[in-house]
Amino acid sequence: MDDPFGAGPVSRAVRFGRPAVLLLFVALFLMPAYVLLVTSFKPLQEAGPATAWNLPDRWSVSGWTAAWDELRPGIVNSFQIAIPGAAVSAILGSMNGYVLSKWRFPGSDAVFTLFLFGMFIPYQAVMIPLAGLLTDMQIVGTIRGLILVHVVYGIPICTLIFRNYYVTIPDELIESARVDGAGMLRAYASVVLPLSAPAFAVTIIWQFTSIWNDFLFAVFLGAPDSWPVTVMLNNTAGSGAVAVQYNVQMASALLASLPTVLVYLLLGRFFMRGLMAGALKG
Amino acid sequence: MRRARRWLPGLLLVSPSIVAIGVFVYGLIFWNARVAVSGKHDEVTPPGFDGGKNFVDLWDQPSWPGAVRNALVFTAVFVAGALLLGAFLAFLMDKGVRAEASFRVVYLFPMAVSFIAAGVVWRWLLNPAPADRAVGLNQLFHDTGLGSLANTWWQHPDWGMAAMALPAIWQMSGYVMALYLAGFRGVPEELREAARVDGASEWKVYRYVVFPQLRPVTLSALIILGHISLKVFDLIMAIAGKQIITYVPAVAAYVEIFDRHDPANGATIATYLLLAVAVLVIPYLVWTIRSERAR
């Protein structure tokens, strides 16, 4: 008997019921996406909360073109922050992970634990001094300032991902490199780095997504010139100055989510692994 | 000295990060705590020591007890909701269903979306307008004859924060599902088989074999959801903005610092937040590292 639930009427209900319930939840989970999509393709006169559930009578991309014009500087800023931010975080994470798994020093476990706590702190608890520090460093309100902040607060999760990955590399590989006279950096460059591509993929994707979606740091450390797309989107969505152009708003929300959703759809496997690393399990 | 040559290079390689974390995490937390115990209630007064008066006075502020209450309601609904829904979805998928990969893709996609973007549409869905003017979910209820389910969502004075947890559940339950699915699949088939041989029904196999094995997964999920819940900020700002009805400590810290220009109060709230997270997370971190070393 392959079906462990047996073949009675109950099991039949279970067998057909399960996909049905799962499908129901698919509909619930996609509901917001549906509303965003159909509204974004409506012409202005047609786009309003009262017709949210209807398909467009007339399809129009005017919302999308307006959204693009409005958000473009924010999108450029977001890329300028998220790409270097993710890359530098990954490099630091790789070095830390290597040392903390293969080249431990006295107290390295304590250092690792202290790093990890940084992953959980509410950033509100560093808000005042952080704004002060970046002001003193004269990088408050700049793209560079935001990159720095994301890199620093990304160290914990990146270190965790790499450390958990490097733990799975056999110590013997490092040992044999040492016997051949390789030092720490040599063993890193010739043994560990060539094996690191998957961990780099996980880390870069994870960091890219969280930096792209950040709002808190951007809103109190950014300035109009350096605002990423999340802040610009929130500003346009929040201002009731003129009549709200709902089609533009919905297209803007989609546009602002496109990069991370694409990354998720195309590289979901790595995204998943970053997710699981967040639960501290290797 | 010989031994030091073995580990010193490693320490050097990590030292930039140690300095960065030391300054940006621990140094700034310390600095923030100093502001919290100072009388710096505006931006010009020089900081001085006021003996922790702010930590007490805060509770006399009209908005603060409400903010704590809101955070507790939100946490209860969000953590329970995401945990139960995530575990339920994983349970349904455990035995494998056709198109399992597609189901997972859908349940997890909200995690890739920022709350700022999701807030644009959730503000519509949770619009409180009634009956004929109903929009969003209320309109859906109205049109499908479920009009009695219509309500004022996050604008309800008592249950508002429970409704506010809906988008958060939408975003995080896929993650919980992924954790549980990995957990379910990690239970060795032999264990389940042994229980079946002993005559356990499939439900009993779950009740007495599978679920008890998942306690660590549940603990991880609880800690992660709990600390996210305490920090909730983007979601509130995106859907409600700064309003008393959805005031929570994370928003309150921001408002005190940047709108009311009261660093001491802001720092005090932030310290309370940090303590709440620390109480939750530190035992968990210590436990995880210890049990890993024991392996």
Coordinates of C-alpha atoms in Angstrom, one line a residue:
Chain A
M1 CA 0.0 0.0 0.0
D2 CA 1.7 3.2 -1.2
D3 CA -0.8 5.6 0.3
P4 CA -0.2 5.5 4.0
F5 CA -3.7 6.9 4.6
G6 CA -5.2 3.7 3.2
A7 CA -8.1 3.7 0.7
G8 CA -11.2 4.4 2.7
P9 CA -13.5 7.4 2.2
V10 CA -11.6 9.5 4.7
S11 CA -8.4 9.0 2.9
R12 CA -10.0 9.9 -0.4
A13 CA -11.2 13.1 1.2
V14 CA -7.6 13.7 2.4
R15 CA -6.2 12.9 -1.0
F16 CA -8.4 15.4 -2.9
G17 CA -8.8 17.8 0.0
R18 CA -5.1 18.5 0.4
P19 CA -4.5 20.0 -3.1
A20 CA -7.8 21.8 -2.8
V21 CA -6.8 23.5 0.4
L22 CA -3.3 24.3 -0.9
L23 CA -4.9 25.8 -4.0
L24 CA -7.2 27.9 -1.9
F25 CA -4.1 29.3 -0.1
V26 CA -2.4 30.0 -3.4
A27 CA -5.4 32.2 -4.3
L28 CA -5.2 34.0 -1.0
F29 CA -1.4 34.5 -1.3
L30 CA -1.7 35.9 -4.8
M31 CA -4.6 38.1 -4.1
P32 CA -2.5 41.3 -3.4
A33 CA -0.4 40.6 -6.5
Y34 CA -3.6 40.3 -8.6
V35 CA -5.0 43.6 -7.4
L36 CA -1.6 45.3 -8.0
L37 CA -1.3 43.9 -11.5
V38 CA -4.8 44.6 -12.8
T39 CA -4.8 48.1 -11.3
S40 CA -1.4 49.0 -12.7
F41 CA -2.7 48.3 -16.3
K42 CA -5.8 50.4 -16.0
P43 CA -6.0 53.9 -17.4
L44 CA -6.3 56.6 -14.8
Q45 CA -10.1 57.1 -14.9
E46 CA -10.6 53.4 -14.4
A47 CA -8.2 52.8 -11.6
G48 CA -9.8 53.2 -8.2
P49 CA -10.4 51.1 -5.0
A50 CA -14.0 50.5 -5.9
T51 CA -13.0 48.6 -9.1
A52 CA -10.1 46.8 -7.5
W53 CA -11.2 43.3 -8.3
N54 CA -12.2 44.0 -12.0
L55 CA -10.0 43.3 -14.9
P56 CA -9.2 46.5 -16.9
D57 CA -11.9 47.4 -19.5
R58 CA -9.1 49.0 -21.4
W59 CA -5.5 48.0 -20.9
S60 CA -3.1 50.8 -20.6
V61 CA 0.6 51.1 -19.8
S62 CA 0.4 54.8 -18.8
G63 CA 0.6 53.9 -15.1
W64 CA 3.9 52.0 -15.8
T65 CA 5.5 54.8 -17.9
A66 CA 4.6 57.4 -15.2
A67 CA 5.9 55.1 -12.5
W68 CA 9.1 54.6 -14.3
D69 CA 9.6 58.4 -14.8
E70 CA 8.9 59.0 -11.1
L71 CA 11.0 56.2 -9.6
R72 CA 13.9 56.0 -11.9
P73 CA 16.3 58.0 -9.7
G74 CA 15.4 55.8 -6.7
I75 CA 15.9 52.6 -8.7
V76 CA 19.3 53.8 -9.8
N77 CA 20.2 54.6 -6.2
S78 CA 18.9 51.2 -5.0
F79 CA 21.2 49.4 -7.4
Q80 CA 24.1 51.7 -6.5
I81 CA 23.6 50.8 -2.8
A82 CA 22.6 47.1 -3.1
I83 CA 25.2 45.8 -5.6
P84 CA 28.4 47.0 -3.8
G85 CA 26.7 46.5 -0.4
A86 CA 26.0 42.9 -1.2
A87 CA 29.4 42.3 -2.8
V88 CA 31.4 43.7 0.1
S89 CA 29.3 42.0 2.7
A90 CA 29.9 38.7 1.0
I91 CA 33.7 39.2 0.9
L92 CA 33.8 40.0 4.6
G93 CA 31.5 37.1 5.4
S94 CA 33.7 34.7 3.5
M95 CA 36.8 35.8 5.3
N96 CA 35.1 35.7 8.7
G97 CA 33.4 32.4 8.0
Y98 CA 36.7 30.8 7.0
V99 CA 38.5 31.9 10.1
L100 CA 35.7 31.0 12.4
S101 CA 35.3 27.5 11.0
K102 CA 38.9 26.5 10.0
W103 CA 41.4 28.9 11.7
R104 CA 39.9 29.5 15.1
F105 CA 41.6 31.6 17.7
P106 CA 41.1 31.7 21.5
G107 CA 37.7 33.2 22.0
S108 CA 36.5 32.8 18.5
D109 CA 33.3 31.2 19.6
A110 CA 32.6 34.2 21.8
V111 CA 33.3 36.5 18.9
F112 CA 31.0 34.5 16.7
T113 CA 28.2 34.7 19.3
L114 CA 28.7 38.4 19.7
F115 CA 28.5 38.8 15.9
L116 CA 25.3 36.8 15.7
F117 CA 23.5 39.0 18.3
G118 CA 24.1 41.8 15.9
M119 CA 21.8 40.1 13.5
F120 CA 18.8 40.4 15.9
I121 CA 19.2 43.9 17.3
P122 CA 16.5 46.4 16.6
Y123 CA 18.2 49.1 14.6
Q124 CA 16.2 51.7 16.6
A125 CA 18.6 51.0 19.4
V126 CA 21.5 52.5 17.4
M127 CA 19.5 55.1 15.5
I128 CA 20.6 58.2 17.4
P129 CA 24.3 57.5 17.7
L130 CA 24.4 56.1 14.1
A131 CA 23.0 59.3 12.7
G132 CA 25.6 61.2 14.8
L133 CA 28.5 59.0 13.8
L134 CA 27.7 59.3 10.1
T135 CA 27.3 63.0 10.4
D136 CA 30.8 63.2 12.0
M137 CA 32.2 61.1 9.2
Q138 CA 30.4 63.4 6.8
I139 CA 28.8 60.6 4.9
V140 CA 25.2 61.0 6.2
G141 CA 22.8 61.4 3.4
T142 CA 25.1 59.8 0.9
I143 CA 25.1 56.5 -1.0
R144 CA 28.4 55.7 0.5
G145 CA 27.0 56.1 4.0
L146 CA 24.2 53.7 3.2
I147 CA 26.5 51.2 1.7
L148 CA 28.7 51.3 4.8
V149 CA 25.8 50.8 7.1
H150 CA 24.4 47.9 5.2
V151 CA 27.8 46.2 5.0
V152 CA 28.4 46.5 8.7
Y153 CA 25.0 45.3 9.8
G154 CA 25.2 42.6 7.1
I155 CA 28.4 41.1 8.7
P156 CA 26.5 38.8 11.1
I157 CA 24.3 37.0 8.6
C158 CA 27.0 36.8 6.0
T159 CA 29.5 35.4 8.5
L160 CA 26.9 32.8 9.6
I161 CA 26.1 31.7 6.1
F162 CA 29.8 31.2 5.2
R163 CA 30.8 29.7 8.5
N164 CA 28.0 27.1 8.2
Y165 CA 29.0 26.4 4.6
Y166 CA 32.8 26.1 5.4
V167 CA 32.1 23.7 8.3
T168 CA 31.1 21.2 5.7
I169 CA 34.5 21.4 3.9
P170 CA 36.7 18.6 5.4
D171 CA 39.5 19.8 7.7
E172 CA 41.8 17.4 5.9
L173 CA 41.8 19.6 2.8
I174 CA 43.1 22.5 4.8
E175 CA 45.5 20.3 6.7
S176 CA 47.1 18.9 3.6
A177 CA 47.5 22.4 2.2
R178 CA 49.3 23.3 5.4
V179 CA 51.5 20.3 5.1
D180 CA 52.4 21.5 1.6
G181 CA 53.6 24.7 3.3
A182 CA 50.5 26.9 2.6
G183 CA 49.7 29.6 5.1
M184 CA 46.3 30.7 6.1
L185 CA 45.8 33.0 3.1
R186 CA 47.3 30.5 0.7
A187 CA 45.0 27.8 1.9
Y188 CA 42.1 30.2 1.6
A189 CA 42.9 31.2 -1.9
S190 CA 43.8 27.8 -3.3
V191 CA 41.5 25.5 -1.4
V192 CA 38.5 27.3 0.1
L193 CA 37.7 30.1 -2.3
P194 CA 37.4 27.8 -5.4
L195 CA 34.7 25.9 -3.4
S196 CA 32.8 29.0 -2.3
A197 CA 30.7 29.8 -5.3
P198 CA 27.4 28.5 -3.9
A199 CA 27.9 30.3 -0.6
F200 CA 28.7 33.5 -2.4
A201 CA 25.5 33.1 -4.5
V202 CA 23.4 32.6 -1.3
T203 CA 25.0 35.6 0.5
I204 CA 24.9 38.0 -2.4
I205 CA 21.2 37.2 -3.2
W206 CA 20.2 37.4 0.4
Q207 CA 22.0 40.7 1.0
F208 CA 20.9 42.2 -2.3
T209 CA 17.2 41.5 -1.3
S210 CA 17.4 42.8 2.2
I211 CA 19.4 45.9 1.2
W212 CA 17.0 46.6 -1.7
N213 CA 14.0 46.2 0.6
D214 CA 15.4 48.3 3.5
F215 CA 13.4 51.3 4.5
L216 CA 14.5 52.2 8.1
F217 CA 18.1 53.0 7.4
A218 CA 17.3 54.8 4.2
V219 CA 14.6 57.0 5.7
F220 CA 16.8 58.4 8.5
L221 CA 20.2 58.2 7.0
G222 CA 19.4 59.0 3.4
A223 CA 18.7 62.3 1.7
P224 CA 16.7 63.1 -1.4
D225 CA 19.7 62.5 -3.6
S226 CA 20.4 59.1 -2.2
W227 CA 16.9 57.8 -1.4
P228 CA 16.4 54.3 -2.6
V229 CA 13.3 53.2 -4.3
T230 CA 11.5 52.1 -1.1
V231 CA 11.6 55.7 0.3
M232 CA 10.6 57.2 -3.0
L233 CA 7.7 54.8 -3.3
N234 CA 6.6 55.5 0.3
N235 CA 6.7 59.3 -0.4
T236 CA 4.7 59.1 -3.6
A237 CA 2.2 56.7 -2.0
G238 CA 1.8 58.8 1.1
S239 CA 1.4 62.3 -0.4
G240 CA -2.2 63.2 -0.9
A241 CA -1.3 66.4 -2.8
V242 CA -3.0 65.8 -6.0
A243 CA -5.7 63.3 -6.8
V244 CA -4.1 59.9 -6.1
Q245 CA -3.2 58.2 -9.4
Y246 CA -3.8 54.7 -8.3
N247 CA -2.6 53.0 -11.5
V248 CA 0.7 54.8 -11.1
Q249 CA 0.9 53.9 -7.4
M250 CA 0.3 50.2 -8.1
A251 CA 2.7 50.2 -11.1
S252 CA 5.3 51.8 -8.8
A253 CA 4.9 49.2 -6.2
L254 CA 5.4 46.5 -8.8
L255 CA 8.3 48.3 -10.4
A256 CA 10.0 48.6 -7.0
S257 CA 9.6 44.9 -6.3
L258 CA 10.6 43.7 -9.7
P259 CA 14.3 43.2 -9.1
T260 CA 13.9 41.2 -5.9
V261 CA 11.0 39.1 -7.2
L262 CA 13.0 38.3 -10.4
V263 CA 16.0 37.3 -8.3
Y264 CA 13.7 35.1 -6.2
L265 CA 12.1 33.5 -9.3
L266 CA 15.3 32.9 -11.2
L267 CA 17.6 32.0 -8.2
G268 CA 15.0 30.8 -5.7
R269 CA 17.2 27.9 -4.6
F270 CA 19.9 30.3 -3.3
F271 CA 17.3 32.6 -1.8
M272 CA 15.8 29.6 0.1
R273 CA 19.2 28.7 1.5
G274 CA 19.8 32.2 2.7
L275 CA 16.4 32.0 4.4
M276 CA 17.2 28.8 6.1
A277 CA 20.5 30.2 7.3
G278 CA 18.6 32.9 9.1
A279 CA 17.3 30.1 11.4
L280 CA 20.9 29.4 12.4
K281 CA 20.7 25.9 11.0
G282 CA 23.6 24.9 8.8
Chain B
M1 CA 54.6 31.8 20.8
R2 CA 54.5 29.0 18.3
R3 CA 50.8 28.5 19.0
A4 CA 50.1 32.2 18.5
R5 CA 51.6 31.9 15.1
R6 CA 49.0 29.3 14.4
W7 CA 46.0 31.5 15.3
L8 CA 47.2 35.1 15.0
P9 CA 46.7 35.4 11.2
G10 CA 43.1 34.3 11.6
L11 CA 42.4 36.9 14.3
L12 CA 44.0 39.6 12.0
L13 CA 41.8 38.6 9.1
V14 CA 38.6 38.9 11.2
S15 CA 39.8 42.0 13.0
P16 CA 38.2 44.5 10.6
S17 CA 34.8 42.9 11.3
I18 CA 35.5 42.7 15.0
V19 CA 36.2 46.5 15.0
A20 CA 33.1 47.2 12.9
I21 CA 30.8 45.1 15.0
G22 CA 32.4 46.4 18.2
V23 CA 31.8 50.0 17.2
F24 CA 28.6 49.9 15.2
V25 CA 26.7 47.3 17.4
Y26 CA 28.1 47.4 20.9
G27 CA 29.6 50.9 20.9
L28 CA 26.5 52.4 19.5
I29 CA 24.2 50.4 21.9
F30 CA 26.3 51.8 24.8
W31 CA 26.1 55.3 23.4
N32 CA 22.4 55.0 23.0
A33 CA 22.0 53.8 26.6
R34 CA 23.9 56.8 27.7
V35 CA 21.4 59.1 25.9
A36 CA 18.6 57.1 27.5
V37 CA 19.8 57.8 31.0
S38 CA 20.4 61.5 30.3
G39 CA 18.0 64.4 30.6
K40 CA 18.5 65.3 26.9
H41 CA 14.9 65.9 26.1
D42 CA 15.7 68.3 23.3
E43 CA 18.5 68.6 20.9
V44 CA 20.4 71.5 22.5
T45 CA 20.6 70.4 26.2
P46 CA 24.0 68.8 26.8
P47 CA 23.6 65.2 28.0
G48 CA 23.8 64.6 31.8
F49 CA 22.9 61.7 34.0
D50 CA 19.4 61.6 35.3
G51 CA 19.5 58.2 37.0
G52 CA 17.2 56.3 34.8
K53 CA 14.3 58.6 35.4
N54 CA 13.2 58.3 31.7
F55 CA 12.6 54.5 32.1
V56 CA 10.0 55.3 34.7
D57 CA 8.5 58.5 33.3
L58 CA 7.9 56.9 30.0
W59 CA 5.0 54.9 31.4
D60 CA 3.2 58.2 32.3
Q61 CA 3.3 59.3 28.7
P62 CA -0.2 59.0 27.3
S63 CA 0.8 57.1 24.2
W64 CA 3.3 54.6 25.6
P65 CA 1.2 52.0 27.4
G66 CA -1.0 51.9 24.3
A67 CA 2.1 51.3 22.2
V68 CA 3.1 48.4 24.4
R69 CA -0.4 46.9 24.3
N70 CA -0.5 47.2 20.5
A71 CA 2.9 45.5 20.2
L72 CA 1.6 42.6 22.4
V73 CA -1.6 42.2 20.4
F74 CA 0.3 42.3 17.1
T75 CA 2.9 39.8 18.4
A76 CA 0.3 37.4 19.7
V77 CA -1.7 37.3 16.4
F78 CA 1.2 37.5 14.1
V79 CA 3.4 34.8 15.8
A80 CA 0.5 32.4 16.3
G81 CA -1.0 33.0 12.9
A82 CA 2.3 32.6 10.9
L83 CA 3.3 29.6 13.0
L84 CA 0.1 27.8 12.7
L85 CA -0.5 28.6 9.0
G86 CA 3.1 27.8 8.1
A87 CA 3.0 24.5 10.0
F88 CA -0.3 23.6 8.5
L89 CA 0.9 24.2 4.9
A90 CA 4.0 22.2 5.5
F91 CA 1.9 19.4 7.0
L92 CA -0.3 19.3 3.9
M93 CA 2.8 19.2 1.7
D94 CA 4.9 16.8 3.7
K95 CA 3.8 13.6 1.9
G96 CA 4.4 15.4 -1.4
V97 CA 1.7 16.8 -3.7
R98 CA 1.7 17.3 -7.4
A99 CA 3.3 20.6 -8.4
E100 CA 4.8 20.9 -4.9
A101 CA 7.5 23.2 -6.2
S102 CA 5.0 25.7 -7.6
F103 CA 3.1 25.8 -4.3
R104 CA 6.3 26.6 -2.5
V105 CA 7.2 29.3 -5.0
V106 CA 3.8 31.0 -4.4
Y107 CA 3.9 30.7 -0.6
L108 CA 7.4 32.1 -0.3
F109 CA 7.2 35.0 -2.8
P110 CA 5.9 37.6 -0.3
M111 CA 9.3 37.3 1.4
A112 CA 11.0 38.8 -1.6
V113 CA 8.7 41.9 -1.5
S114 CA 9.3 44.9 0.7
F115 CA 6.6 46.0 3.1
I116 CA 6.7 49.4 1.6
A117 CA 5.6 47.9 -1.8
A118 CA 3.2 45.4 -0.2
G119 CA 1.7 48.2 1.9
V120 CA 0.5 50.0 -1.2
V121 CA -2.0 47.3 -1.9
W122 CA -2.7 46.1 1.6
R123 CA -3.9 49.6 2.5
W124 CA -6.6 49.1 -0.2
L125 CA -7.4 45.5 0.9
L126 CA -7.8 46.6 4.5
N127 CA -9.9 49.7 3.7
P128 CA -12.6 50.1 6.3
A129 CA -15.3 51.7 4.2
P130 CA -18.6 49.8 4.7
A131 CA -21.4 48.4 2.5
D132 CA -22.0 50.3 -0.8
R133 CA -18.8 52.2 -0.5
A134 CA -16.9 49.1 0.4
V135 CA -13.5 48.5 -1.3
G136 CA -10.9 45.9 -0.9
L137 CA -11.7 42.9 1.2
N138 CA -14.9 44.4 2.5
Q139 CA -16.1 44.7 -1.1
L140 CA -15.2 41.1 -1.8
F141 CA -17.1 40.1 1.3
H142 CA -20.0 42.3 0.3
D143 CA -20.2 40.9 -3.3
T144 CA -20.0 37.3 -2.2
G145 CA -22.7 37.6 0.4
L146 CA -20.3 37.5 3.3
G147 CA -21.1 41.1 4.1
S148 CA -21.2 40.4 7.8
L149 CA -17.5 39.7 7.8
A150 CA -16.8 43.3 6.7
N151 CA -15.1 45.3 9.4
T152 CA -12.9 48.4 10.0
W153 CA -9.6 46.3 9.9
W154 CA -6.6 48.2 11.3
Q155 CA -8.7 51.2 12.3
H156 CA -10.7 49.2 14.9
P157 CA -9.7 50.6 18.3
D158 CA -9.4 47.2 20.0
W159 CA -8.7 44.7 17.2
G160 CA -6.9 47.0 14.8
M161 CA -3.5 45.5 15.5
A162 CA -4.9 42.0 15.0
A163 CA -5.9 43.0 11.5
M164 CA -2.5 44.7 11.0
A165 CA -0.9 41.3 11.6
L166 CA -2.6 39.9 8.5
P167 CA -0.1 41.3 6.0
A168 CA 2.7 40.2 8.3
I169 CA 1.3 36.7 8.3
W170 CA 1.0 36.9 4.6
Q171 CA 4.7 37.8 4.3
M172 CA 6.2 35.3 6.9
S173 CA 4.1 32.2 6.9
G174 CA 5.8 30.9 3.7
Y175 CA 9.1 31.1 5.6
V176 CA 7.7 29.1 8.5
M177 CA 6.4 26.6 6.0
A178 CA 9.9 26.2 4.5
L179 CA 11.3 25.6 8.0
Y180 CA 8.7 23.0 8.9
L181 CA 8.9 21.3 5.6
A182 CA 12.7 20.9 6.0
G183 CA 12.0 19.7 9.5
F184 CA 9.4 17.1 8.5
R185 CA 11.7 15.8 5.8
G186 CA 14.5 15.5 8.3
V187 CA 12.6 13.0 10.4
P188 CA 14.0 9.6 9.4
E189 CA 11.6 7.5 7.5
E190 CA 12.6 4.5 9.7
L191 CA 11.2 6.2 12.7
R192 CA 7.8 6.7 11.1
E193 CA 7.9 3.2 9.7
A194 CA 8.7 1.7 13.1
A195 CA 5.7 3.5 14.6
R196 CA 3.5 2.2 11.8
V197 CA 4.7 -1.3 12.4
D198 CA 3.7 -0.9 16.0
G199 CA 0.2 -0.2 14.8
A200 CA 0.2 3.6 15.1
S201 CA -2.3 5.3 12.9
E202 CA -0.9 8.0 10.6
W203 CA -2.2 10.7 12.8
K204 CA -0.5 9.1 15.8
V205 CA 2.7 8.9 13.9
Y206 CA 2.6 12.6 13.6
R207 CA 1.4 13.2 17.1
Y208 CA 4.0 11.0 18.9
V209 CA 6.9 10.7 16.4
V210 CA 7.1 13.6 14.0
F211 CA 5.9 16.6 16.0
P212 CA 8.1 15.9 19.0
Q213 CA 11.1 15.9 16.7
L214 CA 10.2 19.3 15.5
R215 CA 10.6 21.2 18.8
P216 CA 13.9 22.8 17.7
V217 CA 12.2 24.0 14.5
T218 CA 9.3 25.5 16.4
L219 CA 11.8 27.2 18.8
S220 CA 13.7 28.8 15.9
A221 CA 10.5 29.9 14.2
L222 CA 9.2 31.4 17.4
I223 CA 12.4 33.4 18.1
I224 CA 12.6 34.7 14.5
L225 CA 8.9 35.6 14.3
G226 CA 9.0 37.1 17.8
H227 CA 12.0 39.4 17.2
I228 CA 10.6 40.5 13.8
S229 CA 7.3 41.3 15.6
L230 CA 9.0 43.5 18.2
K231 CA 10.8 45.4 15.5
V232 CA 7.8 45.9 13.2
F233 CA 8.2 49.3 11.5
D234 CA 8.0 49.3 7.7
L235 CA 4.6 47.6 7.7
I236 CA 3.0 50.1 10.0
M237 CA 4.6 53.0 8.2
A238 CA 3.4 51.7 4.8
I239 CA -0.1 50.9 5.8
A240 CA -1.1 53.4 8.5
G241 CA 1.7 55.9 8.8
K242 CA 2.3 57.5 12.2
Q243 CA -1.0 57.2 13.9
I244 CA -1.8 56.6 17.5
I245 CA -4.1 53.7 16.7
T246 CA -1.2 51.6 15.3
Y247 CA 1.5 53.1 17.5
V248 CA 4.1 50.5 18.5
P249 CA 7.5 51.0 20.2
A250 CA 9.5 50.7 17.0
V251 CA 7.5 53.6 15.5
A252 CA 7.4 55.4 18.8
A253 CA 11.2 55.5 18.9
Y254 CA 11.3 57.0 15.5
V255 CA 8.7 59.6 16.2
E256 CA 10.3 60.7 19.5
I257 CA 13.7 61.1 17.9
F258 CA 12.9 62.6 14.5
D259 CA 9.5 64.2 14.9
R260 CA 9.4 65.3 18.5
H261 CA 13.1 65.8 18.7
D262 CA 13.4 64.2 22.2
P263 CA 16.5 62.0 22.0
A264 CA 16.3 60.9 25.7
N265 CA 12.8 59.5 25.2
G266 CA 13.6 57.9 21.9
A267 CA 16.7 56.3 23.3
T268 CA 14.8 55.0 26.3
I269 CA 12.2 53.4 24.0
A270 CA 14.9 51.9 21.9
T271 CA 16.6 50.5 25.0
Y272 CA 13.4 48.8 26.1
L273 CA 13.1 47.3 22.6
L274 CA 16.6 46.1 22.7
L275 CA 16.1 44.5 26.1
A276 CA 13.0 42.7 24.9
V277 CA 14.8 41.3 21.9
A278 CA 17.8 40.4 24.1
V279 CA 15.7 38.5 26.6
L280 CA 14.3 36.5 23.7
V281 CA 17.4 36.0 21.6
I282 CA 20.4 35.6 24.0
P283 CA 19.3 32.3 25.6
Y284 CA 18.5 31.0 22.2
L285 CA 21.9 31.9 20.8
V286 CA 23.7 30.4 23.8
W287 CA 21.6 27.3 23.5
T288 CA 22.2 26.9 19.8
I289 CA 26.0 27.4 20.0
R290 CA 26.2 25.0 23.0
S291 CA 24.1 22.2 21.4
E292 CA 26.2 22.6 18.2
R293 CA 29.4 22.2 20.1
A294 CA 28.0 19.2 21.9
R295 CA 27.5 17.4 18.6

